[in-house]
mmCIF file with all atom_site columns, C-alpha atoms in Angstrom:
data_model
loop_
_atom_site.group_PDB
_atom_site.id
_atom_site.type_symbol
_atom_site.label_atom_id
_atom_site.label_alt_id
_atom_site.label_comp_id
_atom_site.label_asym_id
_atom_site.label_entity_id
_atom_site.label_seq_id
_atom_site.pdbx_PDB_ins_code
_atom_site.Cartn_x
_atom_site.Cartn_y
_atom_site.Cartn_z
_atom_site.occupancy
_atom_site.B_iso_or_equiv
_atom_site.pdbx_formal_charge
_atom_site.auth_seq_id
_atom_site.auth_comp_id
_atom_site.auth_asym_id
_atom_site.auth_atom_id
_atom_site.pdbx_PDB_model_num
ATOM 1   C CA . MET A 1 1   ? 1.623   17.209  -17.044 1.00 52.00 ? 1   MET A CA 1
ATOM 2   C CA . THR A 1 2   ? 0.793   19.502  -14.122 1.00 57.00 ? 2   THR A CA 1
ATOM 3   C CA . LEU A 1 3   ? -0.392  18.265  -10.735 1.00 49.00 ? 3   LEU A CA 1
ATOM 4   C CA . SER A 1 4   ? -3.925  19.569  -11.302 1.00 55.00 ? 4   SER A CA 1
ATOM 5   C CA . THR A 1 5   ? -4.103  17.778  -14.658 1.00 57.00 ? 5   THR A CA 1
ATOM 6   C CA . LEU A 1 6   ? -2.886  14.557  -13.051 1.00 55.00 ? 6   LEU A CA 1
ATOM 7   C CA . ILE A 1 7   ? -5.518  14.798  -10.296 1.00 61.00 ? 7   ILE A CA 1
ATOM 8   C CA . HIS A 1 8   ? -8.194  15.405  -12.935 1.00 66.00 ? 8   HIS A CA 1
ATOM 9   C CA . GLN A 1 9   ? -7.038  12.309  -14.830 1.00 75.00 ? 9   GLN A CA 1
ATOM 10  C CA . LEU A 1 10  ? -6.858  10.043  -11.753 1.00 82.00 ? 10  LEU A CA 1
ATOM 11  C CA . PRO A 1 11  ? -10.353 8.535   -12.237 1.00 82.00 ? 11  PRO A CA 1
ATOM 12  C CA . LEU A 1 12  ? -9.467  7.552   -15.813 1.00 87.00 ? 12  LEU A CA 1
ATOM 13  C CA . ILE A 1 13  ? -6.128  6.123   -14.673 1.00 87.00 ? 13  ILE A CA 1
ATOM 14  C CA . GLU A 1 14  ? -7.932  4.090   -12.010 1.00 89.00 ? 14  GLU A CA 1
ATOM 15  C CA . ILE A 1 15  ? -10.537 2.681   -14.386 1.00 90.00 ? 15  ILE A CA 1
ATOM 16  C CA . SER A 1 16  ? -7.926  1.874   -17.048 1.00 91.00 ? 16  SER A CA 1
ATOM 17  C CA . LEU A 1 17  ? -5.790  0.043   -14.482 1.00 90.00 ? 17  LEU A CA 1
ATOM 18  C CA . VAL A 1 18  ? -8.737  -1.925  -13.136 1.00 89.00 ? 18  VAL A CA 1
ATOM 19  C CA . THR A 1 19  ? -9.973  -2.797  -16.634 1.00 90.00 ? 19  THR A CA 1
ATOM 20  C CA . SER A 1 20  ? -6.501  -3.974  -17.634 1.00 90.00 ? 20  SER A CA 1
ATOM 21  C CA . ILE A 1 21  ? -6.206  -6.242  -14.577 1.00 88.00 ? 21  ILE A CA 1
ATOM 22  C CA . VAL A 1 22  ? -9.676  -7.699  -15.173 1.00 87.00 ? 22  VAL A CA 1
ATOM 23  C CA . CYS A 1 23  ? -8.761  -8.345  -18.832 1.00 88.00 ? 23  CYS A CA 1
ATOM 24  C CA . LEU A 1 24  ? -5.539  -10.015 -17.709 1.00 86.00 ? 24  LEU A CA 1
ATOM 25  C CA . HIS A 1 25  ? -7.464  -12.454 -15.523 1.00 81.00 ? 25  HIS A CA 1
ATOM 26  C CA . LEU A 1 26  ? -10.009 -13.096 -18.279 1.00 83.00 ? 26  LEU A CA 1
ATOM 27  C CA . VAL A 1 27  ? -7.172  -13.950 -20.682 1.00 81.00 ? 27  VAL A CA 1
ATOM 28  C CA . ARG A 1 28  ? -5.661  -16.207 -18.043 1.00 78.00 ? 28  ARG A CA 1
ATOM 29  C CA . ALA A 1 29  ? -8.985  -17.972 -17.486 1.00 75.00 ? 29  ALA A CA 1
ATOM 30  C CA . MET A 1 30  ? -9.712  -18.422 -21.205 1.00 81.00 ? 30  MET A CA 1
ATOM 31  C CA . PHE A 1 31  ? -6.315  -19.918 -21.995 1.00 76.00 ? 31  PHE A CA 1
ATOM 32  C CA . ASN A 1 32  ? -5.980  -21.688 -18.603 1.00 71.00 ? 32  ASN A CA 1
ATOM 33  C CA . ARG A 1 33  ? -2.423  -20.441 -18.209 1.00 68.00 ? 33  ARG A CA 1
ATOM 34  C CA . ALA A 1 34  ? -0.695  -18.681 -15.339 1.00 65.00 ? 34  ALA A CA 1
ATOM 35  C CA . HIS A 1 35  ? 1.273   -15.532 -15.966 1.00 64.00 ? 35  HIS A CA 1
ATOM 36  C CA . GLY A 1 36  ? 4.536   -14.412 -14.448 1.00 70.00 ? 36  GLY A CA 1
ATOM 37  C CA . LEU A 1 37  ? 4.914   -11.142 -12.604 1.00 72.00 ? 37  LEU A CA 1
ATOM 38  C CA . LEU A 1 38  ? 6.812   -9.371  -15.377 1.00 81.00 ? 38  LEU A CA 1
ATOM 39  C CA . ALA A 1 39  ? 4.474   -10.608 -18.100 1.00 80.00 ? 39  ALA A CA 1
ATOM 40  C CA . GLY A 1 40  ? 1.458   -9.544  -16.062 1.00 80.00 ? 40  GLY A CA 1
ATOM 41  C CA . LEU A 1 41  ? 2.888   -6.095  -15.369 1.00 84.00 ? 41  LEU A CA 1
ATOM 42  C CA . PHE A 1 42  ? 3.763   -5.647  -19.050 1.00 86.00 ? 42  PHE A CA 1
ATOM 43  C CA . PHE A 1 43  ? 0.218   -6.581  -20.091 1.00 87.00 ? 43  PHE A CA 1
ATOM 44  C CA . VAL A 1 44  ? -1.372  -4.234  -17.543 1.00 88.00 ? 44  VAL A CA 1
ATOM 45  C CA . ILE A 1 45  ? 0.891   -1.292  -18.466 1.00 90.00 ? 45  ILE A CA 1
ATOM 46  C CA . ILE A 1 46  ? 0.369   -1.663  -22.224 1.00 92.00 ? 46  ILE A CA 1
ATOM 47  C CA . ALA A 1 47  ? -3.403  -2.198  -21.875 1.00 91.00 ? 47  ALA A CA 1
ATOM 48  C CA . SER A 1 48  ? -3.709  0.809   -19.557 1.00 90.00 ? 48  SER A CA 1
ATOM 49  C CA . LEU A 1 49  ? -1.817  3.033   -21.985 1.00 91.00 ? 49  LEU A CA 1
ATOM 50  C CA . VAL A 1 50  ? -4.072  1.905   -24.833 1.00 89.00 ? 50  VAL A CA 1
ATOM 51  C CA . LEU A 1 51  ? -7.182  2.682   -22.767 1.00 89.00 ? 51  LEU A CA 1
ATOM 52  C CA . LEU A 1 52  ? -5.807  6.143   -21.941 1.00 88.00 ? 52  LEU A CA 1
ATOM 53  C CA . ALA A 1 53  ? -4.541  6.957   -25.433 1.00 84.00 ? 53  ALA A CA 1
ATOM 54  C CA . PRO A 1 54  ? -6.006  10.155  -26.998 1.00 77.00 ? 54  PRO A CA 1
ATOM 55  C CA . PHE A 1 55  ? -7.163  8.527   -30.228 1.00 68.00 ? 55  PHE A CA 1
ATOM 56  C CA . ALA A 1 56  ? -8.987  11.701  -31.260 1.00 62.00 ? 56  ALA A CA 1
ATOM 57  C CA . GLY A 1 57  ? -5.598  13.222  -32.035 1.00 59.00 ? 57  GLY A CA 1
ATOM 58  C CA . ILE A 1 58  ? -5.034  10.718  -34.831 1.00 58.00 ? 58  ILE A CA 1
ATOM 59  C CA . GLY A 1 59  ? -8.442  11.135  -36.430 1.00 58.00 ? 59  GLY A CA 1
ATOM 60  C CA . ALA A 1 60  ? -10.416 8.457   -34.587 1.00 57.00 ? 60  ALA A CA 1
ATOM 61  C CA . PRO A 1 61  ? -14.227 8.897   -34.590 1.00 61.00 ? 61  PRO A CA 1
ATOM 62  C CA . TRP A 1 62  ? -14.435 9.028   -30.799 1.00 65.00 ? 62  TRP A CA 1
ATOM 63  C CA . ASN A 1 63  ? -13.377 12.121  -28.868 1.00 74.00 ? 63  ASN A CA 1
ATOM 64  C CA . LEU A 1 64  ? -12.465 10.537  -25.543 1.00 79.00 ? 64  LEU A CA 1
ATOM 65  C CA . PRO A 1 65  ? -10.113 7.730   -24.482 1.00 83.00 ? 65  PRO A CA 1
ATOM 66  C CA . PHE A 1 66  ? -11.651 4.262   -24.135 1.00 85.00 ? 66  PHE A CA 1
ATOM 67  C CA . ALA A 1 67  ? -11.270 4.573   -20.353 1.00 87.00 ? 67  ALA A CA 1
ATOM 68  C CA . ALA A 1 68  ? -13.693 7.516   -20.323 1.00 86.00 ? 68  ALA A CA 1
ATOM 69  C CA . TYR A 1 69  ? -16.411 5.459   -22.029 1.00 85.00 ? 69  TYR A CA 1
ATOM 70  C CA . ILE A 1 70  ? -15.841 2.567   -19.607 1.00 87.00 ? 70  ILE A CA 1
ATOM 71  C CA . ARG A 1 71  ? -16.112 4.999   -16.701 1.00 87.00 ? 71  ARG A CA 1
ATOM 72  C CA . GLY A 1 72  ? -19.335 6.349   -18.183 1.00 84.00 ? 72  GLY A CA 1
ATOM 73  C CA . VAL A 1 73  ? -20.828 2.859   -17.862 1.00 85.00 ? 73  VAL A CA 1
ATOM 74  C CA . THR A 1 74  ? -19.345 1.741   -14.542 1.00 85.00 ? 74  THR A CA 1
ATOM 75  C CA . GLY A 1 75  ? -18.895 5.046   -12.738 1.00 85.00 ? 75  GLY A CA 1
ATOM 76  C CA . ASP A 1 76  ? -16.148 5.381   -10.155 1.00 87.00 ? 76  ASP A CA 1
ATOM 77  C CA . LEU A 1 77  ? -15.549 2.133   -8.318  1.00 91.00 ? 77  LEU A CA 1
ATOM 78  C CA . SER A 1 78  ? -15.298 2.124   -4.555  1.00 93.00 ? 78  SER A CA 1
ATOM 79  C CA . ILE A 1 79  ? -11.889 2.239   -2.928  1.00 94.00 ? 79  ILE A CA 1
ATOM 80  C CA . LEU A 1 80  ? -12.466 -1.281  -1.610  1.00 94.00 ? 80  LEU A CA 1
ATOM 81  C CA . SER A 1 81  ? -13.077 -2.553  -5.150  1.00 92.00 ? 81  SER A CA 1
ATOM 82  C CA . LEU A 1 82  ? -9.935  -0.829  -6.431  1.00 92.00 ? 82  LEU A CA 1
ATOM 83  C CA . LEU A 1 83  ? -7.757  -2.255  -3.674  1.00 92.00 ? 83  LEU A CA 1
ATOM 84  C CA . LEU A 1 84  ? -9.229  -5.747  -3.964  1.00 90.00 ? 84  LEU A CA 1
ATOM 85  C CA . ILE A 1 85  ? -8.732  -5.856  -7.731  1.00 88.00 ? 85  ILE A CA 1
ATOM 86  C CA . VAL A 1 86  ? -5.268  -4.302  -7.822  1.00 84.00 ? 86  VAL A CA 1
ATOM 87  C CA . PHE A 1 87  ? -3.752  -6.092  -4.833  1.00 85.00 ? 87  PHE A CA 1
ATOM 88  C CA . THR A 1 88  ? -5.813  -9.114  -3.787  1.00 74.00 ? 88  THR A CA 1
ATOM 89  C CA . TRP A 1 89  ? -5.999  -10.436 -7.348  1.00 68.00 ? 89  TRP A CA 1
ATOM 90  C CA . SER A 1 90  ? -2.189  -10.376 -7.384  1.00 65.00 ? 90  SER A CA 1
ATOM 91  C CA . GLY A 1 91  ? -2.352  -13.694 -5.535  1.00 65.00 ? 91  GLY A CA 1
ATOM 92  C CA . TRP A 1 92  ? 0.162   -12.638 -2.861  1.00 72.00 ? 92  TRP A CA 1
ATOM 93  C CA . SER A 1 93  ? -0.656  -14.251 0.455   1.00 72.00 ? 93  SER A CA 1
ATOM 94  C CA . VAL A 1 94  ? -0.261  -10.987 2.362   1.00 77.00 ? 94  VAL A CA 1
ATOM 95  C CA . PHE A 1 95  ? -3.320  -9.644  0.513   1.00 84.00 ? 95  PHE A CA 1
ATOM 96  C CA . ARG A 1 96  ? -5.426  -12.763 1.033   1.00 82.00 ? 96  ARG A CA 1
ATOM 97  C CA . ILE A 1 97  ? -8.747  -11.735 2.564   1.00 85.00 ? 97  ILE A CA 1
ATOM 98  C CA . ALA A 1 98  ? -10.494 -13.406 5.478   1.00 85.00 ? 98  ALA A CA 1
ATOM 99  C CA . SER A 1 99  ? -13.429 -15.714 4.792   1.00 83.00 ? 99  SER A CA 1
ATOM 100 C CA . ILE A 1 100 ? -15.737 -13.405 6.733   1.00 88.00 ? 100 ILE A CA 1
ATOM 101 C CA . THR A 1 101 ? -14.946 -10.369 4.550   1.00 91.00 ? 101 THR A CA 1
ATOM 102 C CA . PRO A 1 102 ? -17.033 -11.166 1.430   1.00 91.00 ? 102 PRO A CA 1
ATOM 103 C CA . ILE A 1 103 ? -19.842 -12.459 3.653   1.00 91.00 ? 103 ILE A CA 1
ATOM 104 C CA . LEU A 1 104 ? -19.821 -9.206  5.638   1.00 93.00 ? 104 LEU A CA 1
ATOM 105 C CA . ILE A 1 105 ? -19.840 -7.140  2.417   1.00 94.00 ? 105 ILE A CA 1
ATOM 106 C CA . ALA A 1 106 ? -22.666 -9.278  1.028   1.00 94.00 ? 106 ALA A CA 1
ATOM 107 C CA . VAL A 1 107 ? -24.796 -8.839  4.162   1.00 94.00 ? 107 VAL A CA 1
ATOM 108 C CA . VAL A 1 108 ? -24.221 -5.070  4.175   1.00 93.00 ? 108 VAL A CA 1
ATOM 109 C CA . ALA A 1 109 ? -25.076 -4.847  0.459   1.00 93.00 ? 109 ALA A CA 1
ATOM 110 C CA . ILE A 1 110 ? -28.255 -6.921  0.835   1.00 92.00 ? 110 ILE A CA 1
ATOM 111 C CA . LEU A 1 111 ? -29.395 -4.703  3.700   1.00 90.00 ? 111 LEU A CA 1
ATOM 112 C CA . PHE A 1 112 ? -28.171 -1.425  2.190   1.00 90.00 ? 112 PHE A CA 1
ATOM 113 C CA . TYR A 1 113 ? -29.400 -1.334  -1.407  1.00 87.00 ? 113 TYR A CA 1
ATOM 114 C CA . PRO A 1 114 ? -33.132 -1.985  -0.834  1.00 85.00 ? 114 PRO A CA 1
ATOM 115 C CA . PHE A 1 115 ? -33.241 0.839   1.716   1.00 81.00 ? 115 PHE A CA 1
ATOM 116 C CA . ALA A 1 116 ? -31.030 3.181   -0.336  1.00 76.00 ? 116 ALA A CA 1
ATOM 117 C CA . LEU A 1 117 ? -33.182 2.647   -3.437  1.00 75.00 ? 117 LEU A CA 1
ATOM 118 C CA . GLY A 1 118 ? -36.218 4.032   -1.616  1.00 67.00 ? 118 GLY A CA 1
ATOM 119 C CA . LEU A 1 119 ? -38.155 0.881   -0.819  1.00 70.00 ? 119 LEU A CA 1
ATOM 120 C CA . THR A 1 120 ? -38.705 2.255   2.692   1.00 69.00 ? 120 THR A CA 1
ATOM 121 C CA . PHE A 1 121 ? -38.576 5.641   4.408   1.00 73.00 ? 121 PHE A CA 1
ATOM 122 C CA . PHE A 1 122 ? -35.289 4.644   6.055   1.00 78.00 ? 122 PHE A CA 1
ATOM 123 C CA . ASP A 1 123 ? -32.272 5.846   4.046   1.00 82.00 ? 123 ASP A CA 1
ATOM 124 C CA . PRO A 1 124 ? -28.858 4.654   5.284   1.00 87.00 ? 124 PRO A CA 1
ATOM 125 C CA . TYR A 1 125 ? -27.199 6.389   2.308   1.00 89.00 ? 125 TYR A CA 1
ATOM 126 C CA . ALA A 1 126 ? -27.700 9.700   4.130   1.00 88.00 ? 126 ALA A CA 1
ATOM 127 C CA . TRP A 1 127 ? -25.274 8.493   6.806   1.00 89.00 ? 127 TRP A CA 1
ATOM 128 C CA . GLY A 1 128 ? -22.424 8.861   4.334   1.00 90.00 ? 128 GLY A CA 1
ATOM 129 C CA . TYR A 1 129 ? -22.682 12.646  4.139   1.00 91.00 ? 129 TYR A CA 1
ATOM 130 C CA . HIS A 1 130 ? -20.248 14.151  6.644   1.00 81.00 ? 130 HIS A CA 1
ATOM 131 C CA . SER A 1 131 ? -21.300 11.741  9.386   1.00 83.00 ? 131 SER A CA 1
ATOM 132 C CA . SER A 1 132 ? -18.535 11.433  11.958  1.00 89.00 ? 132 SER A CA 1
ATOM 133 C CA . VAL A 1 133 ? -20.494 8.658   13.682  1.00 91.00 ? 133 VAL A CA 1
ATOM 134 C CA . PHE A 1 134 ? -20.644 6.549   10.526  1.00 93.00 ? 134 PHE A CA 1
ATOM 135 C CA . ALA A 1 135 ? -16.977 7.219   9.710   1.00 93.00 ? 135 ALA A CA 1
ATOM 136 C CA . GLY A 1 136 ? -16.073 6.297   13.288  1.00 94.00 ? 136 GLY A CA 1
ATOM 137 C CA . THR A 1 137 ? -18.061 3.061   12.989  1.00 94.00 ? 137 THR A CA 1
ATOM 138 C CA . VAL A 1 138 ? -16.136 2.115   9.853   1.00 95.00 ? 138 VAL A CA 1
ATOM 139 C CA . LEU A 1 139 ? -12.852 2.853   11.592  1.00 95.00 ? 139 LEU A CA 1
ATOM 140 C CA . LEU A 1 140 ? -14.011 0.784   14.573  1.00 96.00 ? 140 LEU A CA 1
ATOM 141 C CA . VAL A 1 141 ? -14.551 -2.158  12.217  1.00 95.00 ? 141 VAL A CA 1
ATOM 142 C CA . ALA A 1 142 ? -11.025 -1.538  10.897  1.00 95.00 ? 142 ALA A CA 1
ATOM 143 C CA . VAL A 1 143 ? -9.671  -1.664  14.459  1.00 96.00 ? 143 VAL A CA 1
ATOM 144 C CA . ILE A 1 144 ? -11.513 -4.939  15.087  1.00 95.00 ? 144 ILE A CA 1
ATOM 145 C CA . TYR A 1 145 ? -9.986  -6.357  11.921  1.00 94.00 ? 145 TYR A CA 1
ATOM 146 C CA . PHE A 1 146 ? -6.547  -5.165  13.059  1.00 94.00 ? 146 PHE A CA 1
ATOM 147 C CA . PHE A 1 147 ? -6.767  -6.844  16.462  1.00 94.00 ? 147 PHE A CA 1
ATOM 148 C CA . ALA A 1 148 ? -8.115  -9.956  14.734  1.00 92.00 ? 148 ALA A CA 1
ATOM 149 C CA . LYS A 1 149 ? -4.781  -9.976  12.842  1.00 90.00 ? 149 LYS A CA 1
ATOM 150 C CA . ARG A 1 150 ? -6.426  -9.085  9.534   1.00 91.00 ? 150 ARG A CA 1
ATOM 151 C CA . SER A 1 151 ? -4.229  -6.091  8.745   1.00 90.00 ? 151 SER A CA 1
ATOM 152 C CA . TRP A 1 152 ? -5.112  -6.004  5.033   1.00 91.00 ? 152 TRP A CA 1
ATOM 153 C CA . GLU A 1 153 ? -8.825  -5.479  5.632   1.00 93.00 ? 153 GLU A CA 1
ATOM 154 C CA . ALA A 1 154 ? -8.047  -2.916  8.348   1.00 94.00 ? 154 ALA A CA 1
ATOM 155 C CA . LEU A 1 155 ? -5.810  -1.028  5.939   1.00 94.00 ? 155 LEU A CA 1
ATOM 156 C CA . MET A 1 156 ? -8.402  -1.094  3.146   1.00 95.00 ? 156 MET A CA 1
ATOM 157 C CA . LEU A 1 157 ? -11.111 0.382   5.365   1.00 96.00 ? 157 LEU A CA 1
ATOM 158 C CA . SER A 1 158 ? -8.728  3.014   6.684   1.00 95.00 ? 158 SER A CA 1
ATOM 159 C CA . ILE A 1 159 ? -7.665  4.025   3.173   1.00 95.00 ? 159 ILE A CA 1
ATOM 160 C CA . ALA A 1 160 ? -11.330 4.266   2.127   1.00 95.00 ? 160 ALA A CA 1
ATOM 161 C CA . VAL A 1 161 ? -12.091 6.661   4.998   1.00 95.00 ? 161 VAL A CA 1
ATOM 162 C CA . ILE A 1 162 ? -8.966  8.722   4.245   1.00 94.00 ? 162 ILE A CA 1
ATOM 163 C CA . ALA A 1 163 ? -9.875  8.892   0.536   1.00 93.00 ? 163 ALA A CA 1
ATOM 164 C CA . TRP A 1 164 ? -13.373 10.083  1.477   1.00 93.00 ? 164 TRP A CA 1
ATOM 165 C CA . SER A 1 165 ? -12.017 12.721  3.860   1.00 92.00 ? 165 SER A CA 1
ATOM 166 C CA . ILE A 1 166 ? -9.797  14.249  1.140   1.00 89.00 ? 166 ILE A CA 1
ATOM 167 C CA . HIS A 1 167 ? -12.487 13.892  -1.582  1.00 87.00 ? 167 HIS A CA 1
ATOM 168 C CA . TRP A 1 168 ? -10.384 11.533  -3.717  1.00 88.00 ? 168 TRP A CA 1
ATOM 169 C CA . HIS A 1 169 ? -13.384 10.892  -5.981  1.00 87.00 ? 169 HIS A CA 1
ATOM 170 C CA . GLU A 1 170 ? -16.145 13.254  -7.030  1.00 86.00 ? 170 GLU A CA 1
ATOM 171 C CA . SER A 1 171 ? -18.599 11.774  -4.525  1.00 89.00 ? 171 SER A CA 1
ATOM 172 C CA . ILE A 1 172 ? -18.717 13.208  -1.014  1.00 92.00 ? 172 ILE A CA 1
ATOM 173 C CA . ASN A 1 173 ? -20.613 10.210  0.372   1.00 94.00 ? 173 ASN A CA 1
ATOM 174 C CA . LEU A 1 174 ? -18.596 7.651   2.337   1.00 95.00 ? 174 LEU A CA 1
ATOM 175 C CA . TRP A 1 175 ? -20.775 4.802   1.086   1.00 94.00 ? 175 TRP A CA 1
ATOM 176 C CA . ASP A 1 176 ? -19.428 5.364   -2.440  1.00 94.00 ? 176 ASP A CA 1
ATOM 177 C CA . TYR A 1 177 ? -15.904 4.742   -1.161  1.00 95.00 ? 177 TYR A CA 1
ATOM 178 C CA . LEU A 1 178 ? -16.923 1.544   0.625   1.00 95.00 ? 178 LEU A CA 1
ATOM 179 C CA . LEU A 1 179 ? -19.438 -0.151  -1.676  1.00 94.00 ? 179 LEU A CA 1
ATOM 180 C CA . ASP A 1 180 ? -20.505 -0.318  -5.302  1.00 92.00 ? 180 ASP A CA 1
ATOM 181 C CA . PRO A 1 181 ? -22.812 -2.675  -7.256  1.00 91.00 ? 181 PRO A CA 1
ATOM 182 C CA . PHE A 1 182 ? -19.909 -4.647  -8.717  1.00 91.00 ? 182 PHE A CA 1
ATOM 183 C CA . LEU A 1 183 ? -18.388 -5.221  -5.282  1.00 93.00 ? 183 LEU A CA 1
ATOM 184 C CA . ALA A 1 184 ? -21.796 -6.232  -3.938  1.00 93.00 ? 184 ALA A CA 1
ATOM 185 C CA . ALA A 1 185 ? -22.360 -8.721  -6.777  1.00 93.00 ? 185 ALA A CA 1
ATOM 186 C CA . TRP A 1 186 ? -18.861 -10.154 -6.305  1.00 91.00 ? 186 TRP A CA 1
ATOM 187 C CA . ALA A 1 187 ? -19.294 -10.524 -2.534  1.00 92.00 ? 187 ALA A CA 1
ATOM 188 C CA . ILE A 1 188 ? -22.695 -12.199 -2.825  1.00 93.00 ? 188 ILE A CA 1
ATOM 189 C CA . GLY A 1 189 ? -21.509 -14.547 -5.573  1.00 91.00 ? 189 GLY A CA 1
ATOM 190 C CA . LEU A 1 190 ? -18.286 -15.439 -3.744  1.00 88.00 ? 190 LEU A CA 1
ATOM 191 C CA . SER A 1 191 ? -20.122 -16.005 -0.462  1.00 89.00 ? 191 SER A CA 1
ATOM 192 C CA . ILE A 1 192 ? -22.493 -18.442 -2.175  1.00 89.00 ? 192 ILE A CA 1
ATOM 193 C CA . ARG A 1 193 ? -19.562 -20.162 -3.862  1.00 87.00 ? 193 ARG A CA 1
ATOM 194 C CA . TRP A 1 194 ? -17.633 -20.577 -0.616  1.00 82.00 ? 194 TRP A CA 1
ATOM 195 C CA . MET A 1 195 ? -20.715 -21.876 1.216   1.00 81.00 ? 195 MET A CA 1
ATOM 196 C CA . ILE A 1 196 ? -21.281 -24.521 -1.478  1.00 83.00 ? 196 ILE A CA 1
ATOM 197 C CA . TRP A 1 197 ? -17.751 -25.562 -2.454  1.00 81.00 ? 197 TRP A CA 1
ATOM 198 C CA . GLY A 1 198 ? -15.668 -24.251 0.435   1.00 74.00 ? 198 GLY A CA 1
ATOM 199 C CA . ARG A 1 199 ? -12.914 -21.703 0.248   1.00 70.00 ? 199 ARG A CA 1
ATOM 200 C CA . PRO A 1 200 ? -9.937  -22.502 -2.026  1.00 66.00 ? 200 PRO A CA 1
ATOM 201 C CA . GLN A 1 201 ? -6.742  -23.325 -0.216  1.00 60.00 ? 201 GLN A CA 1
ATOM 202 C CA . ALA A 1 202 ? -3.511  -21.488 -0.891  1.00 53.00 ? 202 ALA A CA 1
ATOM 203 C CA . ASP A 1 203 ? -2.392  -24.195 -3.309  1.00 46.00 ? 203 ASP A CA 1
ATOM 204 C CA . ASP A 1 204 ? -5.602  -24.072 -5.356  1.00 44.00 ? 204 ASP A CA 1
ATOM 205 C CA . GLY A 1 205 ? -4.400  -21.173 -7.460  1.00 41.00 ? 205 GLY A CA 1
ATOM 206 C CA . ASP A 1 206 ? -5.139  -17.547 -6.759  1.00 43.00 ? 206 ASP A CA 1
ATOM 207 C CA . GLY A 1 207 ? -8.290  -18.225 -4.756  1.00 40.00 ? 207 GLY A CA 1
ATOM 208 C CA . TRP A 1 208 ? -10.492 -16.401 -7.247  1.00 40.00 ? 208 TRP A CA 1
ATOM 209 C CA . GLY A 1 209 ? -10.837 -18.775 -10.189 1.00 37.00 ? 209 GLY A CA 1
ATOM 210 C CA . ILE A 1 210 ? -13.839 -21.078 -9.670  1.00 35.00 ? 210 ILE A CA 1
ATOM 211 C CA . ASP A 1 211 ? -12.576 -23.639 -12.170 1.00 35.00 ? 211 ASP A CA 1
ATOM 212 C CA . ALA A 1 212 ? -9.251  -24.176 -10.412 1.00 37.00 ? 212 ALA A CA 1
ATOM 213 C CA . SER A 1 213 ? -10.945 -24.352 -7.030  1.00 39.00 ? 213 SER A CA 1
ATOM 214 C CA . LEU A 1 214 ? -13.628 -26.780 -8.184  1.00 36.00 ? 214 LEU A CA 1
ATOM 215 C CA . MET A 1 215 ? -11.196 -29.111 -9.914  1.00 36.00 ? 215 MET A CA 1
ATOM 216 C CA . ALA A 1 216 ? -8.937  -29.175 -6.855  1.00 41.00 ? 216 ALA A CA 1
ATOM 217 C CA . ARG A 1 217 ? -11.865 -30.228 -4.697  1.00 39.00 ? 217 ARG A CA 1
ATOM 218 C CA . ARG A 1 218 ? -12.956 -32.913 -7.112  1.00 36.00 ? 218 ARG A CA 1
ATOM 219 C CA . LYS A 1 219 ? -9.480  -34.413 -6.978  1.00 39.00 ? 219 LYS A CA 1
ATOM 220 C CA . ARG A 1 220 ? -9.551  -34.428 -3.191  1.00 41.00 ? 220 ARG A CA 1
ATOM 221 C CA . GLY A 1 221 ? -13.154 -35.577 -2.963  1.00 37.00 ? 221 GLY A CA 1
ATOM 222 C CA . ARG A 1 222 ? -14.079 -32.439 -1.069  1.00 36.00 ? 222 ARG A CA 1
ATOM 223 C CA . MET A 1 223 ? -16.792 -30.726 -3.096  1.00 30.00 ? 223 MET A CA 1
ATOM 224 C CA . PHE A 1 224 ? -18.865 -29.427 -0.199  1.00 32.00 ? 224 PHE A CA 1
ATOM 225 C CA . GLY A 1 225 ? -16.440 -29.659 2.692   1.00 32.00 ? 225 GLY A CA 1
#
């Protein structure tokens, strides 16, 4: 495989990896069982290879890999979504996000999408096209995160700006590297969950499963604290 072919296949590799990790967590939630690192990696690798497999070569009725059809529905996810899914869902404490992060994403999404969808004459989406001011603002937020000792969020924002500057995805708009509808829905849902039930502690599981968090709070008598 040449370098140009690999770059062309990167979006499919990304979506297959993300889909595999999401499926891994769905399997974990359905069977209520934790998975070890090696077992999780094995599942993700095998599932990703299946999603990328060229089934057309063996006479399958579809011409593209499964990952291509998934990408056709979801589009390219933002860099923030990719990093959150791949690393934060690993459960490692170094990738644990600050409580303010999903709330900040939710507020930005609630303010951004109505304007971007044309409900007013103000269009913040236009800022994402080669705007050094907007890119500088994002990097300023990253610096604030860094000095607030939230290095993971600072790194994610920095990587998003770098990916936009080198045109990692097809889009040339910075907003598409920072936000997508799935990330917005996750941030809004998680913000509501944390406001009602409180944020899971480190010993409540991976911090993402609502069932584990809710049961832990019931045991401690801390449903809304």
